[in-house]
Structure formats: structure tokens, C-alpha cells
Coordinates of C-alpha atoms and ligand atoms in Angstrom, one line a residue:
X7 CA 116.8 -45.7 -170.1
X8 CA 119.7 -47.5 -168.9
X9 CA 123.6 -46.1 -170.0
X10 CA 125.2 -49.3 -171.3
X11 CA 128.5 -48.3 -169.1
X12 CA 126.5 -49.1 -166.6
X13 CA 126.8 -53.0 -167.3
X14 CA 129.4 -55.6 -167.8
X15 CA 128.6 -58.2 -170.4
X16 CA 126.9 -60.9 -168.3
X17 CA 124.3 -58.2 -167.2
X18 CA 123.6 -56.9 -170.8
X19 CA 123.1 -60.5 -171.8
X20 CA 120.8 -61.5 -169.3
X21 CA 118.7 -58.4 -170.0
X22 CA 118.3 -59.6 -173.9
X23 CA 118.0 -63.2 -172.9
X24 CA 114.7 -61.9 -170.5
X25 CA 113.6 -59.8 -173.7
X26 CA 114.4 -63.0 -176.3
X27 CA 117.3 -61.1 -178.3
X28 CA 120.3 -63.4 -179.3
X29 CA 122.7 -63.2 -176.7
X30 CA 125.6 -62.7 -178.9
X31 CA 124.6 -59.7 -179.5
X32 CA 125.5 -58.3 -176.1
X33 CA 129.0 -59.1 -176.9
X34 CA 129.3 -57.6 -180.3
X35 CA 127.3 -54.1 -179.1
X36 CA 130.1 -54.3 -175.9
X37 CA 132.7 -55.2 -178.7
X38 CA 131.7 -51.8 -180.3
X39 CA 132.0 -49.6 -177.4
X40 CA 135.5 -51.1 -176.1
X41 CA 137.2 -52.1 -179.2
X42 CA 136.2 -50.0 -181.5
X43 CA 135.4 -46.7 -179.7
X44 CA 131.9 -46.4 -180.4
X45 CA 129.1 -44.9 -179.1
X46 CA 126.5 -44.4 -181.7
X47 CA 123.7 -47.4 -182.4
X48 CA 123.6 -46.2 -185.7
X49 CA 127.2 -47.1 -186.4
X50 CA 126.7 -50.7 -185.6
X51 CA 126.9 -52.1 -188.8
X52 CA 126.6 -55.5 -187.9
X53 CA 123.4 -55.0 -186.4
X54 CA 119.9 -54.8 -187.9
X55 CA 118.4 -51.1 -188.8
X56 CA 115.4 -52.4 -186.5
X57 CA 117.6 -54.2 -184.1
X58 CA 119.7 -50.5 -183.9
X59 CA 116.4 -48.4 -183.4
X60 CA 114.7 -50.6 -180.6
X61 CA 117.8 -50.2 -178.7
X62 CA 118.4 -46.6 -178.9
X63 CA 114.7 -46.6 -177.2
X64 CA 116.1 -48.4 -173.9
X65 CA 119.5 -48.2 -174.0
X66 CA 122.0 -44.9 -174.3
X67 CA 125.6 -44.7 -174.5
X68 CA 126.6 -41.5 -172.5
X69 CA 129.9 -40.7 -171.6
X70 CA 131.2 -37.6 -169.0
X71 CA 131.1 -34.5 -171.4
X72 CA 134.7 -32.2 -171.9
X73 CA 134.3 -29.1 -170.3
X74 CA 138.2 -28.3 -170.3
X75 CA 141.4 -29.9 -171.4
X76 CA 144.6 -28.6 -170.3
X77 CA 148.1 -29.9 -171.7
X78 CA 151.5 -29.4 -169.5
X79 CA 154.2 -28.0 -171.3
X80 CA 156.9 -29.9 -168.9
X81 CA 155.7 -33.3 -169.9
X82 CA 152.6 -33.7 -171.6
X83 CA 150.2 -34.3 -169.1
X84 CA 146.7 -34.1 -169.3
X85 CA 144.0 -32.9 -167.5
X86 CA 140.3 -33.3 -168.1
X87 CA 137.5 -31.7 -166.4
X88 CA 134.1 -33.4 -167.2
X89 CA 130.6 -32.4 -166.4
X90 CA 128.2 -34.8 -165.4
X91 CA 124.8 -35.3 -166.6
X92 CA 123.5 -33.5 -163.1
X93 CA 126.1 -30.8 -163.8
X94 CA 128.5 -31.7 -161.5
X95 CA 132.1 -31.4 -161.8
X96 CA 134.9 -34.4 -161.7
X97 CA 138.5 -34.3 -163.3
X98 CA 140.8 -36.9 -164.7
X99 CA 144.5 -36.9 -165.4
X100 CA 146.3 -38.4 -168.3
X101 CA 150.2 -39.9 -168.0
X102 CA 151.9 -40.0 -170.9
X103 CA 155.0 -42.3 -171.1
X104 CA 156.7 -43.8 -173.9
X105 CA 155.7 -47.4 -173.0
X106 CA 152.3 -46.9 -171.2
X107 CA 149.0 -44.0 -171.0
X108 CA 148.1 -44.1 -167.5
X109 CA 144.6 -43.1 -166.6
X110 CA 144.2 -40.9 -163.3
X111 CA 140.5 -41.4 -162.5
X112 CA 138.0 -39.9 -160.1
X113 CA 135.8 -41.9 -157.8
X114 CA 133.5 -39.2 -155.9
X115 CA 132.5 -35.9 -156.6
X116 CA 134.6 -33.9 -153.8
X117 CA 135.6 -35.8 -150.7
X118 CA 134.7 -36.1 -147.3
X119 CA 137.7 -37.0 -145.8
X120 CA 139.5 -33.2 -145.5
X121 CA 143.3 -33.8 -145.3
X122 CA 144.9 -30.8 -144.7
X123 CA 147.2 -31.2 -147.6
X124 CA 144.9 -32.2 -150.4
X125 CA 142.3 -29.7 -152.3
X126 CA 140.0 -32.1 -152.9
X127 CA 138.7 -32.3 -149.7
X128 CA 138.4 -28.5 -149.6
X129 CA 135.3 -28.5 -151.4
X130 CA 133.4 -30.9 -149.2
X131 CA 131.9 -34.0 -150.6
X132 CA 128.7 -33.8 -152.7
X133 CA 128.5 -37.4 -154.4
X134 CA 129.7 -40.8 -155.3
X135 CA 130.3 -41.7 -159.0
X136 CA 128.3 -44.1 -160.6
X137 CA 130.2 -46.8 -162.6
X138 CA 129.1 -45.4 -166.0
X139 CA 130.7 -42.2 -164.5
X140 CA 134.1 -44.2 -163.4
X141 CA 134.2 -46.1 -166.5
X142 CA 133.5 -43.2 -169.1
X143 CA 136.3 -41.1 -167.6
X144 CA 138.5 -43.8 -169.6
X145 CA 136.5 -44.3 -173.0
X146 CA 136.7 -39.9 -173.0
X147 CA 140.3 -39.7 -172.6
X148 CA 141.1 -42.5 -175.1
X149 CA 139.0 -40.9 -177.4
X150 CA 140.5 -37.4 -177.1
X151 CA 144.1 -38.9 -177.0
X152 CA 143.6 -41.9 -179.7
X153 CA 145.9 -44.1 -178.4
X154 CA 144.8 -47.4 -175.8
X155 CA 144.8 -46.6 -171.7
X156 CA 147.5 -49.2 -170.5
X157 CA 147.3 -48.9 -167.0
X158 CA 144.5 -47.2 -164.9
X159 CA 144.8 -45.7 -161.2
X160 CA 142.3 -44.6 -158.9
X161 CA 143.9 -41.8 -157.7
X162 CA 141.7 -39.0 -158.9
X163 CA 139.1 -36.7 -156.9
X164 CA 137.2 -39.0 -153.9
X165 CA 138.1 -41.8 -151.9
X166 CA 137.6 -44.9 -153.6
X167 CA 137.1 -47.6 -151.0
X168 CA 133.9 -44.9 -149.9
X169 CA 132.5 -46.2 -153.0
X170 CA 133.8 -50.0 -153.2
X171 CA 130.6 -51.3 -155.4
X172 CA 130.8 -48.9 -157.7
X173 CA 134.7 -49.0 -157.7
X174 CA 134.5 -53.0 -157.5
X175 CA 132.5 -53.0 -160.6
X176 CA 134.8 -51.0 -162.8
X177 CA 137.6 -53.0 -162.4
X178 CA 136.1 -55.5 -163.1
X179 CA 134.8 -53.8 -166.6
X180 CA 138.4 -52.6 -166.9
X181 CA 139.7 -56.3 -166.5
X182 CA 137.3 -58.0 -168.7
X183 CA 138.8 -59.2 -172.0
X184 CA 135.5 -58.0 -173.5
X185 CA 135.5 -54.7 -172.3
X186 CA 138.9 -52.7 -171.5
X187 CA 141.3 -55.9 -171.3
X188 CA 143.9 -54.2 -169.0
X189 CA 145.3 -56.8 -166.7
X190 CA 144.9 -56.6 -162.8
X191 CA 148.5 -55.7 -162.5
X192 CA 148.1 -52.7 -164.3
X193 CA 145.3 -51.1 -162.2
X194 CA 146.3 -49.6 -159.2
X195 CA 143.7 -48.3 -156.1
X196 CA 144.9 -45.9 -153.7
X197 CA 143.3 -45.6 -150.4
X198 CA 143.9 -43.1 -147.3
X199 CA 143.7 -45.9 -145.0
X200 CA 139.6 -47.2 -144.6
X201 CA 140.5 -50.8 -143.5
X202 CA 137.4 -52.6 -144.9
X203 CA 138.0 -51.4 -148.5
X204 CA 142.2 -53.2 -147.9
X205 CA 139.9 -55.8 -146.1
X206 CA 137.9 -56.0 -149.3
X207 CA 140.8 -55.9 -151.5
X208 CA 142.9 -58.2 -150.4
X209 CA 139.6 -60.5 -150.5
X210 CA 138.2 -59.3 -154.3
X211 CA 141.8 -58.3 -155.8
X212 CA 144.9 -59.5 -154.7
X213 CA 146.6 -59.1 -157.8
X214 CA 145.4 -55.3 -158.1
X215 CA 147.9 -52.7 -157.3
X216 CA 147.5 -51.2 -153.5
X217 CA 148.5 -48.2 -152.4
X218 CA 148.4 -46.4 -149.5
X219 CA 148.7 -42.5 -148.4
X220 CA 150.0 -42.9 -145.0
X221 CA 152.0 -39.5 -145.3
X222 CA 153.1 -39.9 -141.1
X223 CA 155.5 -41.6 -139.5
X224 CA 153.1 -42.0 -136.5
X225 CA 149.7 -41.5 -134.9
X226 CA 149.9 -38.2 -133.3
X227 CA 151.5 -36.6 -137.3
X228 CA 148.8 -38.4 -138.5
X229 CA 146.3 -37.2 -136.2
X230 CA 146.7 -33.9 -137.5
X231 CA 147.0 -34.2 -141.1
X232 CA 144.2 -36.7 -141.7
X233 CA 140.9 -36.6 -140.2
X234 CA 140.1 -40.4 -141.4
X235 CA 143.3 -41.3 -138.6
X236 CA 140.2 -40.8 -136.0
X237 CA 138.0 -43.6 -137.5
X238 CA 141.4 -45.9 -138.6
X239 CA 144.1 -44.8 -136.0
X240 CA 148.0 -45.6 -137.2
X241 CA 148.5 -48.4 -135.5
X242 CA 145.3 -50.4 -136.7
X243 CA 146.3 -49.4 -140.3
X244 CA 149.7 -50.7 -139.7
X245 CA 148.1 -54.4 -138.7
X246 CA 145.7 -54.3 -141.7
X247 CA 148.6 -53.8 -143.9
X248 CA 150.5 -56.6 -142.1
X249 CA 147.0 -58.4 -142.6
X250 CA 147.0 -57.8 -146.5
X251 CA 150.4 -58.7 -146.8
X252 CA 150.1 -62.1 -145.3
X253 CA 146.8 -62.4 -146.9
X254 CA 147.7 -61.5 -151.0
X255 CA 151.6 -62.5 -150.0
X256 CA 152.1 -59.4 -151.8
X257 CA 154.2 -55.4 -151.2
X258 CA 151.8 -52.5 -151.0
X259 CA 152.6 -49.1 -152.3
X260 CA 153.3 -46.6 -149.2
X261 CA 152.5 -43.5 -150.5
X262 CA 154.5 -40.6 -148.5
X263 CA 153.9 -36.8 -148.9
X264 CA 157.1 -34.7 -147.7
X265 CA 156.4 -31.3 -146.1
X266 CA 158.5 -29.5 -144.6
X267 CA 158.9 -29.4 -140.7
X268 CA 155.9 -31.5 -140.3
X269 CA 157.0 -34.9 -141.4
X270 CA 160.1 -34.7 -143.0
X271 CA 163.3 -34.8 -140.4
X272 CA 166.0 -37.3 -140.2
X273 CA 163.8 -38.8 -137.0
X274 CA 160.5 -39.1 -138.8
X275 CA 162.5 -40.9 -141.1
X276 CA 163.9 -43.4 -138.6
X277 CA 160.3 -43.9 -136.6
X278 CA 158.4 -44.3 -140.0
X279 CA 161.1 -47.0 -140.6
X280 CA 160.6 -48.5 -137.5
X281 CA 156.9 -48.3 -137.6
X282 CA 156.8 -50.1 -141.4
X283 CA 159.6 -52.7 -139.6
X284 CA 157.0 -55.5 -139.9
X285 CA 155.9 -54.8 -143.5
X286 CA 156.1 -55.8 -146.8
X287 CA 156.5 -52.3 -148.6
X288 CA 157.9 -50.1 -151.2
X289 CA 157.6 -46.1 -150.2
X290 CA 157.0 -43.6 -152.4
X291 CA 158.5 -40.4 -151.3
X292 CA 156.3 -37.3 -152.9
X293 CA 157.7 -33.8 -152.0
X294 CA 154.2 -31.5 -151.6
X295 CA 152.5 -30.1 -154.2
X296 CA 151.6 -26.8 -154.4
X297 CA 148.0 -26.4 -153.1
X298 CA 146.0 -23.3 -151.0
X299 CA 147.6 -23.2 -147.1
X300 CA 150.9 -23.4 -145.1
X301 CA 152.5 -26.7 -146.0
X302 CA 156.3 -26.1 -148.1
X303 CA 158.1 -28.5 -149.8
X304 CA 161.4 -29.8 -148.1
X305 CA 164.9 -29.2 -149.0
X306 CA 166.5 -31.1 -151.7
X307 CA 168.9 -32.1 -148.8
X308 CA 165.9 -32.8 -146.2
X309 CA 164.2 -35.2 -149.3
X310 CA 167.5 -37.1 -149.9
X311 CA 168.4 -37.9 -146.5
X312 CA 164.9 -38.9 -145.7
X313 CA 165.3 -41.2 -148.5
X314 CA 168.8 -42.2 -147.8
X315 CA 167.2 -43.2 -143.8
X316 CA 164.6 -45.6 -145.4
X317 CA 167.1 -47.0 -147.9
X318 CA 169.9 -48.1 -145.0
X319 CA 166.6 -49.7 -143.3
X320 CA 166.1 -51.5 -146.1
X321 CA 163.2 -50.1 -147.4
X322 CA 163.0 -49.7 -151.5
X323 CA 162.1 -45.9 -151.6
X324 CA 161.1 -44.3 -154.7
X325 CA 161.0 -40.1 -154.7
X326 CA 158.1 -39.6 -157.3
X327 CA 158.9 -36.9 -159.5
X328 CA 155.7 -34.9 -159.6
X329 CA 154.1 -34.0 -163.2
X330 CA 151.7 -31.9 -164.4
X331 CA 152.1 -29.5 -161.8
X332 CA 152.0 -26.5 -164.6
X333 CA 148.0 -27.5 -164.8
X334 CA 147.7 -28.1 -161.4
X335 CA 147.3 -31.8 -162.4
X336 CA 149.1 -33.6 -159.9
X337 CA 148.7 -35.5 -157.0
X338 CA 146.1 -33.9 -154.6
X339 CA 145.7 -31.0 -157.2
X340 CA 142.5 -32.5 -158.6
X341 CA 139.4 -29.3 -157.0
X342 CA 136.9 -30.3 -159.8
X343 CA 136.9 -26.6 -160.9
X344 CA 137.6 -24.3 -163.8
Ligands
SAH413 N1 141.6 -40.8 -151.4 C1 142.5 -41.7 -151.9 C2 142.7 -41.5 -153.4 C3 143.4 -40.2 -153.8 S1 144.9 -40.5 -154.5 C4 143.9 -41.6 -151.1 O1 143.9 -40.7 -150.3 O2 144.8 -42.4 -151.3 C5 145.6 -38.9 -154.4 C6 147.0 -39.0 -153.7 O3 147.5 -37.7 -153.7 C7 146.9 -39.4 -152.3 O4 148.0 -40.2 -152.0 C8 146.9 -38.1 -151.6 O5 147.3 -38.2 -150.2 C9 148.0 -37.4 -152.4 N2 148.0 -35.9 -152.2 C10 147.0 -35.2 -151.7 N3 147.4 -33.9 -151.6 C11 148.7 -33.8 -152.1 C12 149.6 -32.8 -152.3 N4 149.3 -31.5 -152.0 N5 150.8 -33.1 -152.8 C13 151.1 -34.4 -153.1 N6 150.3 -35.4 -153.0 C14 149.1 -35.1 -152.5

């Protein structure tokens, strides 16, 4: 039995080419799922009774099922936990703006990459997702919302460049005009710095968003906040990025978590904007979220004259104001659990 989520259009027609179906008939079953929000074979009216009943014997449509849905009262976020058909655990996040319904997905069940600041990793790392697992993350929140996903990040549970076919795939399902239709420039991929997958993306995506969650102003901060700085030290992650740069002629996203006395003083400020010199960035500064441990949030007056450093260097520097924190649904918030 194969999940049709699985497969992007070109695949599903080349299966019913091999078994002699029409091969328009990939696209209108596809046009089903994506446009019109179905997932029942027997809801395809434009298909044959017999046509409808010999797929349902090799083909399924499963998406992730709701276990929990919590709404914040500050702003209206979402959060989703799904379990999986092997009973596994993954959660999704949905951002509600007036112009655009951001998707927050998840890439791995758990991770294995342990920063200290993130909860994810605190659980360990059990699995990758598959792409029907990726993908139906989106079709389940669309259908519990009713309203289109504009823009989708991969910024959920997992570390998406640990799973680059899989991830790979999706966007490319998300891209496709025949399946979600949201442009490249409205998918963003967050990484904490594996240097193949910016390798990969520069090569397979250069018009996808990039971000990365370099949270130190240098290697001996990073050191010993994020485990992965032992396989990708600081300054090897600083030359991919100048790499990328020159490569997609594109900014990427410098994701930048501030916490208090470890990475947020007016000279961490100065030798992160010394060490970015080079670049081609925009920062985003994120004051910690509350997660298990030791680690506060700055000062109001420590966050603005961090920002006010970067900005005299140059540097456009966004502070991110955090939401869904009421549901613990923002950024490294995500555990997978009830
Ligand atoms: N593994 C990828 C994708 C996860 S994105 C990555 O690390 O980029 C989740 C983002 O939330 C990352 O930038 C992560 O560093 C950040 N994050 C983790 N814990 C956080 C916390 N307690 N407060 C704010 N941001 C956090």
C-alpha cells in the first residue's frame, strides 16, 4: 500500500503509465488532495466507481492524526501534536498573520543534536520523518484552520538537513504548481549549521529561504552550547556561509538566541559583528524562551544594546518577538509530548 503523499506527480504518473491507466489521471487524483482538500477515493467524482475502488486497493491517503490542539490566547497561535502511524509523537506550529498562515513543521522525531537551550534535543532522537509525514503536517493544519498555508518553515522538532531527501522532496511537493503551489521564496529551512545540507542548498535551492541558528559570537560560546560545533566548528561554518553567499548571491537568515550572561554582552555583540564582517546577513535577535535548565532571558537594556551594536556595524537586526509562548509553541519549545 503506498500513501499517495509519498509521491509528487511525475512518480504517480509513471506508476499508472506501468499499470496502463491514463496518465491524466494522476493529476486530477493529485488535484483532489491539494486543491480541494481531499482525501477520500470515494469523493472523487470525476473518477470511475471501478477506477475509485482499484485504487483504494494500492493506494491510501493517510495523513498524521490530531492528538492535541492548543490555541494561544496572546496571538492565536497554534499548536498541533500529531501521532504517527508507529505511534510516535511530532508537533507542528501554526502562525497566524493577517497577510500570511505560516506553517512550523517538524522534520525528525526528537533530535540528536542536544543544544543546551532547545527541548527538543532533550528527548534524544528516535527517527526521521518520511515525506508523507513532512507533507501531511501541512494538508492537517489547513484542514483544521480552513484557510491556505502561505508560507512554510522547517523549523519544527529535528534537524532538517539530517534528513535532506526526505526534506528535498517536500519542497519540492510544496513548490509544485500541482500540489501546494507556494513559491520558493516563501519556504524557509533552518539549519544548526551541518555544512553539506547549506552545501546542498545553495546547489538544489537558492531561491529557498536559509537560516541559520548560530546563537555564538564565536567558537569557544559555541562549543558549549552546541554539540554539532564539534563536527562543523565556527569558523568552517562562517566560510560555508561566505560560500553560499557567493554561490546563490543571496543574505541568509542569522538566527541569534539571547541568554543572559552567556552570549549577550556589549562585547559578544562587537566579536559576533566582527566575525559575520565578511557576510551577507540579516540577524535575527531571539531573547530565550522559557525551556527546563539555567539559561534567563536578558535585560530589555542588554537586548537593545546588543541590537543597537550590530545595527552601528551595519548589520540589519531584527529582535523576533516570540509567540505562542502561552502553549509552549515557540521556537525550541517543540518536546513532541502532551
Ligand atoms: N535544527 C534546526 C531546525 C530547528 S529550528 C535548527 O537548529 O536550526 C528551531 C529554532 O529554535 C532554532 O533556531 C533553534 O536554535 C531555536 N531555539 C531552540 N531553543 C530555543 C529557545 N529555548 N528559545 C528560542 N529559540 C530556541
Amino acid at each position: 500500500m503506498i500513501n499517495l503523499l509519498e509521491l509528487t506527480l511525475s512518480e504517480l504518473q509513471n506508476l499508472f503509465v506501468e499499470k496502463g491507466i491514463q496518465k491524466f489521471r494522476a493529476k486530477q487524483i493529485m488535484n483532489w488532495i491539494y486543491q480541494k482538500n481531499c482525501y477520500d477515493f470515494s469523493k472523487m467524482s470525476n473518477l470511475s466507481k471501478d477506477f475509485r475502488v482499484s485504487l483504494r486497493k494500492d493506494y491510501s491517503i493517510r495523513l498524521p492524526e490530531l492528538r492535541d490542539k492548543q490555541v494561544s490566547a496572546l496571538d492565536g497561535t497554534r499548536k498541533y501534536l500529531w501521532v504517527l502511524d508507529d505511534s510516535e509523537l511530532i508537533e507542528s506550529v501554526l502562525l497566524i498573520h493577517p497577510k500570511r498562515v505560516t506553517a512550523c513543521i517538524s522534520t525528525q522525531v526528537g533530535c540528536k543534536l542536544d543544544c543546551a537551550f532547545c527541548a527538543t534535543g532533550k528527548g534524544g532522537f528516535t527517527r526521521n520523518l518520511k515525506v508523507s509525514e513532512i507533507i501531511g503536517q501541512i494538508l492537517s493544519m489547513e484542514k483544521d484552520f480552513g484557510e491556505k498555508i502561505t508560507n512554510v518553515v522547517f523549523m519544527g522538532m529535528g534537524e532538517p538537513m539530517l534528513n535532506y531527501n526526505s526534506v528535498k522532496k517536500s519542497i519540492e511537493m510544496i513548490n509544485s504548481k500541482d500540489m501546494l503551489n507556494i513559491s520558493k521564496r516563501r519556504i524557509a529551512v533552518s539549519t544548526a549549521g551541518i555544512i553539506p545540507g547549506i552545501e546542498n542548498m545553495a546547489e538544489d535551492f537558492p531561491e529557498v529561504v536559509l537560516s541559520i541558528s548560530l546563537h555564538a559570537p564565536d567558537n569557544s560560546v559555541r562549543e558549549k552550547l552546541m554539540p554539532v560545533n564539534n563536527l562543523f566548528s565556527f569558523p568552517e561554518l562562517i566560510q560555508a556561509i561566505k560560500a553560499y553567499n557567493e554561490k546563490t548571491s543571496k543574505r541568509v537568515t542569522i538566527e541569534y538566541i539571547l541568554i543572559k550572561d552567556v552570549n549577550d554582552s556589549r562585547n559578544d555583540a562587537r566579536t559576533l559583528a566582527k566575525n559575520l564582517k565578511q557576510l551577507k546577513v540579516n540577524i535575527n535577535l531571539i531573547p530565550i524562551n522559557p525551556v527546563e535548565g539555567d539559561f534567563e532571558r536578558p535585560s530589555e537594556k542588554h537586548i537593545s544594546d546588543f541590537k543597537e551594536i550590530l545595527e552601528k556595524n551595519g548589520f540589519e537586526t531584527v529582535l523576533r518577538h516570540e509567540k505562542g509562548t502561552d502553549i509552549s509553541g515557540a521556537c525550541g519549545q517543540l518536546r513532541g509530548k502532551k
